[in-house]
Coordinates of C-alpha atoms in Angstrom, one line a residue:
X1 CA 92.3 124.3 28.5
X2 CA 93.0 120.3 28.2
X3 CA 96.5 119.9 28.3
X4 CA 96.8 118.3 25.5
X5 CA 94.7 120.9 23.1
X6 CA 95.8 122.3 20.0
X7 CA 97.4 125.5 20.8
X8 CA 94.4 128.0 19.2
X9 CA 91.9 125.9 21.7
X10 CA 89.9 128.1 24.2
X11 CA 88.0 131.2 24.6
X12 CA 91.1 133.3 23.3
X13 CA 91.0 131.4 19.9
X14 CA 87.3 132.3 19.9
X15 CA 87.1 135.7 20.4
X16 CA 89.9 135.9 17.9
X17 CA 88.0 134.0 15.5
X18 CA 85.0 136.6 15.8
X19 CA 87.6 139.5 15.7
X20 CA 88.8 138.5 12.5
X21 CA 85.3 137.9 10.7
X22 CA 84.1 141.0 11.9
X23 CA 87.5 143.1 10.0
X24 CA 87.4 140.2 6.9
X25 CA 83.3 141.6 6.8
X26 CA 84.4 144.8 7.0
X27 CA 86.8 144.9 4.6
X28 CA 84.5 142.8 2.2
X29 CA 81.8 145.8 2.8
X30 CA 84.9 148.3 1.7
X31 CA 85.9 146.8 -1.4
X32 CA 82.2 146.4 -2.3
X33 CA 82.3 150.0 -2.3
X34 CA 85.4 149.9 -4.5
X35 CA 83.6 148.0 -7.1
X36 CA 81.2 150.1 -7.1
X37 CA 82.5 152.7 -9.3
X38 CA 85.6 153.8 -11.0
X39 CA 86.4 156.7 -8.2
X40 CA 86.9 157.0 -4.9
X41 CA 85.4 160.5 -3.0
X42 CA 88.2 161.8 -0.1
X43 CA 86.7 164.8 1.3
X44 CA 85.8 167.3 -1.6
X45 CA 88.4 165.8 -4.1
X46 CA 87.2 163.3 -6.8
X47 CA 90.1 160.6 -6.9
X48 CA 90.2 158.5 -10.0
X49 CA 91.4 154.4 -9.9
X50 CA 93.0 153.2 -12.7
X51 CA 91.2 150.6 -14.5
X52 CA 93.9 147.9 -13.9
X53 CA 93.5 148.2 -10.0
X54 CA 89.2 146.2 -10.3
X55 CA 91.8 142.6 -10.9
X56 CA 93.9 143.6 -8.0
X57 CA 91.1 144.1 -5.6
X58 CA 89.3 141.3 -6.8
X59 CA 92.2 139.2 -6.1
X60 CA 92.4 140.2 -2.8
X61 CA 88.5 140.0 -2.5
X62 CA 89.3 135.8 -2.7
X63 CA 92.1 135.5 -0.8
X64 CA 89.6 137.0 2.0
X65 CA 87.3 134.6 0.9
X66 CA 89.6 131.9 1.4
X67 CA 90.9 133.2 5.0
X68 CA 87.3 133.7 6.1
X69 CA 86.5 129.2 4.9
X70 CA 89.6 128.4 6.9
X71 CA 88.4 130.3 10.0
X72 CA 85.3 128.6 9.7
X73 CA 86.8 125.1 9.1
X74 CA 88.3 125.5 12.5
X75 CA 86.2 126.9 14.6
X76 CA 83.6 123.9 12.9
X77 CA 86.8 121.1 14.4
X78 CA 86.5 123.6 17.6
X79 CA 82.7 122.6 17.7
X80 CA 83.2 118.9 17.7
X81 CA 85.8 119.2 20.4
X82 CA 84.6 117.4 23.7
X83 CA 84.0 119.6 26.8
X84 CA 86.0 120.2 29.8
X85 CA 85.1 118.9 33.2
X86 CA 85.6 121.1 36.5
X87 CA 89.3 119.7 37.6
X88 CA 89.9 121.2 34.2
X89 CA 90.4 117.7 32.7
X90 CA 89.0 116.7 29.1
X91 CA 85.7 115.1 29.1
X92 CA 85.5 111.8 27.3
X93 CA 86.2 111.5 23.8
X94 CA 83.8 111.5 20.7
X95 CA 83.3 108.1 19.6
X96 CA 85.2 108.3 16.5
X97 CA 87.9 111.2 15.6
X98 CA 89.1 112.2 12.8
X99 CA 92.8 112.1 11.1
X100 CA 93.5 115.5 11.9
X101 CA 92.3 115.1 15.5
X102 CA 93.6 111.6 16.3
X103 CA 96.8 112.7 18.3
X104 CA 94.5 115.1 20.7
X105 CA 92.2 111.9 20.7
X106 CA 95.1 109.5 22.0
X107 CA 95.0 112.4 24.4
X108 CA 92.3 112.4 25.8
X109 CA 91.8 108.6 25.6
X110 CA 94.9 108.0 27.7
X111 CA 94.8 111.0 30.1
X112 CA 98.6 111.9 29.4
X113 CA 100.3 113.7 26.7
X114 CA 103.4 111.1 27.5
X115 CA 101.5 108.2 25.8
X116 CA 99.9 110.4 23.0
X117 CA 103.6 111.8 22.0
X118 CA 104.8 107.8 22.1
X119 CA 101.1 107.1 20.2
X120 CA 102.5 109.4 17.8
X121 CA 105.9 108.5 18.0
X122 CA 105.4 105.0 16.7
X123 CA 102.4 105.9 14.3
X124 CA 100.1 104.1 15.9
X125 CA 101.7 101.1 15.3
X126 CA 102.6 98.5 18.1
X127 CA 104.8 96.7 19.1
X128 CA 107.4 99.2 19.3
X129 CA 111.4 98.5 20.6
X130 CA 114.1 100.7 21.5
X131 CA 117.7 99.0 22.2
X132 CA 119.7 100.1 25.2
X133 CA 122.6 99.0 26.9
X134 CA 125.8 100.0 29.0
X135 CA 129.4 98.3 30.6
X136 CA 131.4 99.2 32.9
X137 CA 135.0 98.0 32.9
X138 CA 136.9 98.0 36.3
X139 CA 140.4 97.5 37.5
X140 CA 141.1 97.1 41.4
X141 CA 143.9 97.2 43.4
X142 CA 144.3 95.6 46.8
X143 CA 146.7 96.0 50.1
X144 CA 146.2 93.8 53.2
X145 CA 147.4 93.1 56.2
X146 CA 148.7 89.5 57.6
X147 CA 145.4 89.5 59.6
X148 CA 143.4 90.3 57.1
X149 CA 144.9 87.4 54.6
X150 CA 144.8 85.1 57.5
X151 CA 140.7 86.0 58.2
X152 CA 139.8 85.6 54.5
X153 CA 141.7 82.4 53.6
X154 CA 139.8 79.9 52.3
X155 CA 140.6 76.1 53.0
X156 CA 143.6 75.6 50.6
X157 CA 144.1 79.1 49.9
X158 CA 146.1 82.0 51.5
X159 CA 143.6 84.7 51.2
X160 CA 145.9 87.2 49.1
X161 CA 143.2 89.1 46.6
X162 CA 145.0 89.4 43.4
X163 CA 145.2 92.6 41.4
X164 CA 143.0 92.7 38.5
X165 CA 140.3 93.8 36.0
X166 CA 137.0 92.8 34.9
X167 CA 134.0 94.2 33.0
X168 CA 131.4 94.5 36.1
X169 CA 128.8 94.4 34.0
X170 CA 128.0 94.1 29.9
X171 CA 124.0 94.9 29.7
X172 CA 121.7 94.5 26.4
X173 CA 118.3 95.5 26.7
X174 CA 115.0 96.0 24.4
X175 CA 112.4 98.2 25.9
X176 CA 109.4 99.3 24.2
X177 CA 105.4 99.3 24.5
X178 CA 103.4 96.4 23.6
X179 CA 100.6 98.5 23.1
X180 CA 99.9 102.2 24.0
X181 CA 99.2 101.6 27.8
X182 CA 101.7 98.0 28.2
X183 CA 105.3 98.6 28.0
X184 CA 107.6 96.3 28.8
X185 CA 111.7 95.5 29.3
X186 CA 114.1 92.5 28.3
X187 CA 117.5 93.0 30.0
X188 CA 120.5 90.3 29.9
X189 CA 123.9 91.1 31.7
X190 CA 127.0 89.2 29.8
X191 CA 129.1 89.8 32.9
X192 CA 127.4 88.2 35.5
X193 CA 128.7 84.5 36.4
X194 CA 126.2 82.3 34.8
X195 CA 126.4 84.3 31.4
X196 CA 123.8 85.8 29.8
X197 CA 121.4 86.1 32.9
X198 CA 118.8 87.6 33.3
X199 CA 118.0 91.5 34.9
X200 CA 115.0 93.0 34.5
X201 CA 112.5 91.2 32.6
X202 CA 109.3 92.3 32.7
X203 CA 106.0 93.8 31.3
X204 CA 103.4 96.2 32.8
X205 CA 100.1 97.6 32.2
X206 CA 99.3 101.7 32.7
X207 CA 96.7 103.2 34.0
X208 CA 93.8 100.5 33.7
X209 CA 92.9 98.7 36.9
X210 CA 92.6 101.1 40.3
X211 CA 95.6 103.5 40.7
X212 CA 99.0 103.4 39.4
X213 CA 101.1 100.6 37.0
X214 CA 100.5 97.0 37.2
X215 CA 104.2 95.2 36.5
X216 CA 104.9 91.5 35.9
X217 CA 107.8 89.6 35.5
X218 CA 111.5 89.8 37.4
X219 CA 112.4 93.4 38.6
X220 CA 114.1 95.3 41.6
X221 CA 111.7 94.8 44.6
X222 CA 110.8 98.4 46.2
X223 CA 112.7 98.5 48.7
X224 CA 115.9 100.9 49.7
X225 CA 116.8 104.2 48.3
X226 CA 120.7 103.0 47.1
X227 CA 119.2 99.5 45.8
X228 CA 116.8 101.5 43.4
X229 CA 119.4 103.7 42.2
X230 CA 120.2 102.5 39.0
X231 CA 123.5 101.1 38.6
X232 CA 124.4 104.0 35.6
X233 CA 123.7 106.6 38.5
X234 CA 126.0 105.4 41.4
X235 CA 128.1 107.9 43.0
X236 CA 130.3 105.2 43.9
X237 CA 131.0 101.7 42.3
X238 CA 129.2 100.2 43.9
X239 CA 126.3 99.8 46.7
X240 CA 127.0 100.5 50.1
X241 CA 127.4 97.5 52.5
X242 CA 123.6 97.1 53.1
X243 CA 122.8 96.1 50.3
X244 CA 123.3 92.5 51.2
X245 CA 120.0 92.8 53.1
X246 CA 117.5 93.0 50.6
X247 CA 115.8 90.6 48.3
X248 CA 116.4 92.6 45.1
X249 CA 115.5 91.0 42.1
X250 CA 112.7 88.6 41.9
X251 CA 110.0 87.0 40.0
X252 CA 106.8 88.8 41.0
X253 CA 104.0 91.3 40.5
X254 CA 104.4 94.7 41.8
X255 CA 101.8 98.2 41.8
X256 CA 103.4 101.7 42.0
X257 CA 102.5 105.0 41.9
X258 CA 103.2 108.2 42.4
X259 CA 101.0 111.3 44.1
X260 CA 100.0 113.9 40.9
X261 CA 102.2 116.5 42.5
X262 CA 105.2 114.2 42.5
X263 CA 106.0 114.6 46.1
X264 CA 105.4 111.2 47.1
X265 CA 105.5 108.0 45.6
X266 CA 104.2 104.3 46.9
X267 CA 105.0 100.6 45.7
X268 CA 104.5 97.1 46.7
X269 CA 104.9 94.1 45.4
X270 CA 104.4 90.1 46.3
X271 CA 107.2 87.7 44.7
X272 CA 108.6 84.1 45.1
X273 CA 112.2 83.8 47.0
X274 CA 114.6 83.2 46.4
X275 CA 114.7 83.8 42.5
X276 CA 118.1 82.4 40.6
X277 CA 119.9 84.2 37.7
X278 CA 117.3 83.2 35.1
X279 CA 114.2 84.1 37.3
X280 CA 113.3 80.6 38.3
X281 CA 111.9 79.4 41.7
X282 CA 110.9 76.2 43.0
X283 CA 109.3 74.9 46.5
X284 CA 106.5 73.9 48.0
X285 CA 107.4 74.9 51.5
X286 CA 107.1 78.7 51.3
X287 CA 108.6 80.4 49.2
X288 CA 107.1 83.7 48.8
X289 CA 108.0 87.4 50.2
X290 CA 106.2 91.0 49.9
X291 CA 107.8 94.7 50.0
X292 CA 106.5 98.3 50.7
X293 CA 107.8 101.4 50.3
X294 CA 106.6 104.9 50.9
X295 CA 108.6 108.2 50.0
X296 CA 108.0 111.8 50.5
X297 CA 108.9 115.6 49.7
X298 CA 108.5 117.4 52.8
X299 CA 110.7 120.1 51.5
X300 CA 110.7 120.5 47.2
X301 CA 112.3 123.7 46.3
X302 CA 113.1 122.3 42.8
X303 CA 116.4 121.0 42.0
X304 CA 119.2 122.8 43.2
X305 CA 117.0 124.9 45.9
X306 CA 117.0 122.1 48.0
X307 CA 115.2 118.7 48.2
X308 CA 114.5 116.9 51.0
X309 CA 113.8 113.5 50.7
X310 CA 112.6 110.8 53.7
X311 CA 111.0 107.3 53.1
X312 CA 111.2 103.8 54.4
X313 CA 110.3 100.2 53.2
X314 CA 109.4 96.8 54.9
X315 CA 109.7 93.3 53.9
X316 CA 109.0 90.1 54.6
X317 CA 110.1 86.7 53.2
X318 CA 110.0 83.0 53.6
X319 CA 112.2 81.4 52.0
X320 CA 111.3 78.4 49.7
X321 CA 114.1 76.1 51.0
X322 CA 114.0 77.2 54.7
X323 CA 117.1 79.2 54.0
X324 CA 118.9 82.6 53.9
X325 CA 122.4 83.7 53.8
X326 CA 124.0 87.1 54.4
X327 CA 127.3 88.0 52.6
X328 CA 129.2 91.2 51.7
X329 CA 132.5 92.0 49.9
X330 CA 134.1 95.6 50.4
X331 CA 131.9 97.5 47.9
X332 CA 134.0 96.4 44.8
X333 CA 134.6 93.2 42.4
X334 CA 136.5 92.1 39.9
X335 CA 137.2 88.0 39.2
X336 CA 138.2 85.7 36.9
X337 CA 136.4 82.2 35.8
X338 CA 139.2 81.0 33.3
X339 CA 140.2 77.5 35.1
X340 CA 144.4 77.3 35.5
X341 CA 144.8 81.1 34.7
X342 CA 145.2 81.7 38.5
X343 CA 147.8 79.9 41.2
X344 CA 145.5 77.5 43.1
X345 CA 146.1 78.9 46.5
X346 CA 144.8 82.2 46.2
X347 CA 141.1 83.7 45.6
X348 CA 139.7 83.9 41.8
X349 CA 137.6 86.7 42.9
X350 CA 137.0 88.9 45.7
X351 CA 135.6 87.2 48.9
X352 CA 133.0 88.0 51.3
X353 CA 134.6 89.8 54.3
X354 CA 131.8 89.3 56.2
X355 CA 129.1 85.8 55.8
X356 CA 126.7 84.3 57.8
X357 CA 126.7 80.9 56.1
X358 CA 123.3 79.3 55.3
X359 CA 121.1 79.7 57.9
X360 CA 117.7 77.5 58.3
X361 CA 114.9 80.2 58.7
X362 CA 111.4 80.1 59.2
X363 CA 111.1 83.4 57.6
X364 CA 112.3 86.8 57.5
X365 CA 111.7 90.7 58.9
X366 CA 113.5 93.6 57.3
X367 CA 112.9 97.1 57.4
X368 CA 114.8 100.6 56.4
X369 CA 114.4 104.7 56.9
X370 CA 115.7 106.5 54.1
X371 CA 117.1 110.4 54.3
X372 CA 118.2 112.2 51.3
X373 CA 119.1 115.9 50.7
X374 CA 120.8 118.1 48.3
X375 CA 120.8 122.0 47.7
X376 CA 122.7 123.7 44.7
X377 CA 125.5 121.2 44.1
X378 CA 125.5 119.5 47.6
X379 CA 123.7 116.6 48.0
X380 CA 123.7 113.7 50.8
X381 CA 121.9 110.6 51.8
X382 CA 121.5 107.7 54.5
X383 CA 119.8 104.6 55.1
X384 CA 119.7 102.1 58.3
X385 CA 118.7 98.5 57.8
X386 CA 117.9 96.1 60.7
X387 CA 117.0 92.6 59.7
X388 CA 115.3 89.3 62.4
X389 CA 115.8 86.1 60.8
X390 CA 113.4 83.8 62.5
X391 CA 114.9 80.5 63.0
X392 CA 113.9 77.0 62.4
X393 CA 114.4 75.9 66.4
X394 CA 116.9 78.3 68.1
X395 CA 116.0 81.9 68.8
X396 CA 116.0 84.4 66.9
X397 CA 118.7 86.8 65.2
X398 CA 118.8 90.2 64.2
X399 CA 121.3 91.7 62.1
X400 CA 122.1 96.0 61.5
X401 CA 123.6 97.7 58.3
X402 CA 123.6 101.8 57.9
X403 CA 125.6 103.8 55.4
X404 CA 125.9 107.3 54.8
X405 CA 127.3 109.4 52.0
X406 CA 127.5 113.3 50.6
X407 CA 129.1 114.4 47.5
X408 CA 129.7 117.8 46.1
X409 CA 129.7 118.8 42.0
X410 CA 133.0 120.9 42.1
X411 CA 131.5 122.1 38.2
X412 CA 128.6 123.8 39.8
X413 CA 125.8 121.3 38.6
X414 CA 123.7 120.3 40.4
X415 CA 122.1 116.1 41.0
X416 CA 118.6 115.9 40.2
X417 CA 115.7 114.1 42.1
X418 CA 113.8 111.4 39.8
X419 CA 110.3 112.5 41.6
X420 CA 108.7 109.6 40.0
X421 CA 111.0 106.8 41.2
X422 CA 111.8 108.1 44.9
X423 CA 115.8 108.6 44.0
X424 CA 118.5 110.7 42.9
X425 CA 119.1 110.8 39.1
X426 CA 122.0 111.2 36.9
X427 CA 124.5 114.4 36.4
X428 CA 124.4 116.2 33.2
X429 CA 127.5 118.1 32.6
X430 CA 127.1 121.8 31.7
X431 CA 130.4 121.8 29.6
X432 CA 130.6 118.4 28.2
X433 CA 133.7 117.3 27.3
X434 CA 134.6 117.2 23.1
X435 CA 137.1 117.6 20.9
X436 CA 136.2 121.4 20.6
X437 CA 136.4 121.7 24.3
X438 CA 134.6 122.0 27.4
X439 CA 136.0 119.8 30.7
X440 CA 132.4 117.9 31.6
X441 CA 131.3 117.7 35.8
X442 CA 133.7 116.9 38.5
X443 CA 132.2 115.4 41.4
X444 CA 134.1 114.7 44.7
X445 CA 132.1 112.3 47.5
X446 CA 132.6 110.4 50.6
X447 CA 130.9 107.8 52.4
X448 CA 130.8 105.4 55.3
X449 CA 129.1 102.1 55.2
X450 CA 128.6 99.7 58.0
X451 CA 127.1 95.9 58.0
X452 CA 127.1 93.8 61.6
X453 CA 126.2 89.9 60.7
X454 CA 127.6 88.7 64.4
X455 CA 124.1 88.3 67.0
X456 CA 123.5 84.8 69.3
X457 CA 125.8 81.9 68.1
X458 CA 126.1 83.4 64.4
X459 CA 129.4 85.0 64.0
X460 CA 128.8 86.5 60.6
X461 CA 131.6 89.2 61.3
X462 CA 131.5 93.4 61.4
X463 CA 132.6 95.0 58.4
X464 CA 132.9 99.0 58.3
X465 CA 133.9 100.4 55.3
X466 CA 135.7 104.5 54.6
X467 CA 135.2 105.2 50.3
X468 CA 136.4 108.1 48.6
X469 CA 134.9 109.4 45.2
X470 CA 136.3 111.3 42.5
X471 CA 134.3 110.9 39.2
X472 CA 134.9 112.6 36.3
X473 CA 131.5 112.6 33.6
X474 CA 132.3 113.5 30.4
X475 CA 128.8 113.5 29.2
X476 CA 125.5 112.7 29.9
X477 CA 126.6 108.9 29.0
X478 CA 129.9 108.6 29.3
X479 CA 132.1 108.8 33.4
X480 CA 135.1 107.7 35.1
X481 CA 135.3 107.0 38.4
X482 CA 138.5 106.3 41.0
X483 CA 137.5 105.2 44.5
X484 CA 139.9 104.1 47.4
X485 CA 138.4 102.2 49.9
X486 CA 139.4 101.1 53.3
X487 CA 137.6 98.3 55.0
X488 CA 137.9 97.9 58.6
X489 CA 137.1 93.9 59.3
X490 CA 136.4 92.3 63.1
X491 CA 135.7 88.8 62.3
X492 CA 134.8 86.4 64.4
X493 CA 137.5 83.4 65.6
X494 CA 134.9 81.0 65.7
X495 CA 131.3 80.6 66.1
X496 CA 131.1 81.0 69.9
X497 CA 129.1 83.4 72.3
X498 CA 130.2 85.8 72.8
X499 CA 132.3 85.6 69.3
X500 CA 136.0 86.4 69.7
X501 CA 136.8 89.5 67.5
X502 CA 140.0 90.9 65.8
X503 CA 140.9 93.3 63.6
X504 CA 142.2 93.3 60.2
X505 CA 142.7 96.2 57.2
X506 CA 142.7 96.0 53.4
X507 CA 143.0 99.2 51.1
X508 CA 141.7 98.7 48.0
X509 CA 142.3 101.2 45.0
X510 CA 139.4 101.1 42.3
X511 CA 138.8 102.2 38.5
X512 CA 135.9 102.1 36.0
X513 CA 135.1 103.3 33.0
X514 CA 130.9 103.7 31.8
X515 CA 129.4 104.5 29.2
X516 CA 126.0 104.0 28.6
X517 CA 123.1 104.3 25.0

């Protein structure tokens, strides 16, 4: 049977068609026999029917009648139904299909029952638009020592991070389908320095050309297991120190897929670099870059039986004004751009423990191996980054990150695998927390993240960072999360080779509140 049939499609619904016009004949036969006279015989005893009974049975003579014309009306729609092939797929569809059979049409026309239900969603009218959005607010407190303060000071300033609170981000998006195999996504981020900017901004086409989705426009290259993780998802506030590697939002054209039994998926994608805040890129001198990534399932025992998740990506850029940069702060944020509102000698936001400065490349090598587990409310993953930037004249350099992080769902929940995507999804509390009760899902989580930007004559610096996670989700849109962080910084004296290294400490006490539509 199609997947997408109406539910009295198939042999079953055939022989039961033929069962009930053999009884309705049957019965017709029996009360023919009533008619037939004004007594019934019951062995040896004459039984007479009262003359008011002949309306009674006639009455039920045409509502027969009309049970026997709406059996054959469907088994006539049956008819007309197109065959089914031998991987138990719909052949193609009739040429023209009537109002009661468009939805199965839409079916079988786009192979999915997905599309049909949105076909039918929107009434077959396009475009259609759905708004979305989320914020999170943060507050973040910070402790450091004098070497720390003296390592991150800034010409004119001391390097004391102040206290403070900022909404991380402030998203607004539309998503919808163009038509019933393009969809597409407008995203803008009020809380991003350059306000609005924009995020993901793109359309893509389903299932037409060769295998898997087509996508144009600006979107998250496929690459890394924690950079795909959407933002909402995060066990902690933010991504681990890594992250700094990859070229993650560009202006491009991507294809992706995943294998029909959703234990693997696939994606790459070509793209200019580097692409500013409103997906704009200019140079004639490169400028371009390409990612792959590959995931697997080698164990899939369904959620909360145990998943086991490996994968790994590769990259390659080259740059469009022969340069890159590598910079990381301590996995948190928070700022202020109000001019005067801060003393002049001390940071307006949180700055980059660790920086290479601008580097002039020829182009770039990056690649990453993914791990991911979890089993009933245990789950755990790592990734390890190493990155050559090919220089313009001197030789070249090759920079390392690696992270890894395990939480457990005290609640007894467990954190889903998006099969389609490669990643870890979102909790969804059992008990969500109201006003009539119920105390949500309580998640406690650890993890240790590491980035190394010192190689030749760059002295980028060595930042290791120790988080702890408690997060507390009310709902299914709607968390807190407290994280304590302490970063563990050897930076570099001075760009010399060997660099000279010391050590410096901050602890840094973080809040955010998320909620998401």
């Amino acid at each position: 049977m199609p997947r997408c049939a109406p539910p009295w499609y198939g042999c079953h619904a055939d022989r039961r068609i033929r069962s009930a016009g053999i009884f309705f004949s049957f019965a017709l036969l029996l009360c023919a026999g009533l008619l037939g006279g004004p007594s019934l015989v019951r062995g040896q005893e004459t039984v007479q029917v009262p003359a008011q009974d002949d309306s009674e049975v006639l009455r039920e003579l045409r509502k027969l009648q009309a049970e026997i014309e709406q059996l054959k009306g469907r088994q006539d729609r049956l008819e007309r139904l197109p065959a089914i092939d031998g991987e138990g797929r719909p052949a193609p569809p009739p040429e023209s299909c009537e109002s009661g059979l468009q939805f199965h049409c839409d079916d079988w026309c786009n192979g999915s029952s997905a599309a049909a239900a949105a076909a039918k969603a929107a009434g077959g009218k396009y475009p259609t638009v759905k708004l979305t959005g989320f914020f999170q607010a943060d507050a973040a407190w910070f402790h450091q020592d004098a070497a720390n303060m003296a390592a991150l000071a800034a010409p004119g300033e001391n390097g004391d991070i102040q206290d403070g609170a900022d909404f991380r981000r402030a998203r607004l998006a539309a998503v919808g389908d163009a038509y019933e195999n393009v969809g597409y996504m407008l995203e803008m981020d009020f809380a991003f320095p350059g306000r609005p900017s924009f995020m993901d901004v793109w359309f893509e086409i389903r299932d037409t050309v060769g295998p898997g989705t087509i996508r144009f426009g600006q979107f998250r290259q496929p690459i890394g297991m924690d950079g795909l993780t959407s933002v909402k998802e995060l066990t902690f506030l933010e991504r681990a120190l890594p992250f700094a590697f990859l070229p993650f939002r560009q202006i491009g054209v991507m294809n992706y897929g995943h294998a029909e039994n959703n234990r693997a998926t696939w994606a790459v994608s070509a793209f200019r670099f580097p692409t500013d805040v409103y997906g704009g890129n200019v140079g004639d001198n490169g400028g371009f870059g390409g990612a792959l990534r590959l995931t697997a399932l080698p164990i899939d025992h369904g959620d909360g039986n145990s998943v086991l998740h490996v994968g790994g990506g590769y990259s390659y850029i080259d740059p469009a004004n022969d340069l890159v940069r590598y910079r990381n702060q301590p996995e948190i944020f928070v700022g202020e751009t109000g001019a005067g509102v801060t003393p002049a000698n001390v940071p307006t936001n949180v700055p980059a423990f660790v920086d290479t400065g601008a580097i002039a490349t020829s182009h770039v090598n990056m690649g990453n191996a993914e791990l991911g587990y979890s089993v009933g409310s245990f789950h755990a993953q790592s990734e390890a980054y190493i990155t050559q930037v090919n220089r313009l004249g001197p030789s070249p350099v090759t920079f390392y990150g690696a992270y890894a992080q395990a939480g457990y769902i005290l609640t007894g929940e467990n954190l889903p695998y998006n099969r389609q995507a490669g990643v870890f999804g979102r909790i969804k509390p059992r008990c969500p927390f109201t006003r009539c009760g119920g105390y949500g899902a309580w998640e406690v989580a650890g993890r240790w993240s590491t980035i190394d930007l010192n190689d030749n004559d760059i002295a980028g610096g060595r930042l290791n960072d120790l988080t702890l996670g408690l997060n507390w989700y009310l709902n299914n849109n709607t968390k807190f999360q407290f994280n304590y962080i302490h970063a563990f910084l050897n930076s570099s004296a001075g760009a010399v080779n060997p660099p000279t290294i010391y050590g410096s400490d901050a602890d840094i006490f973080a809040f955010r509140g998320q909620v998401d539509f």
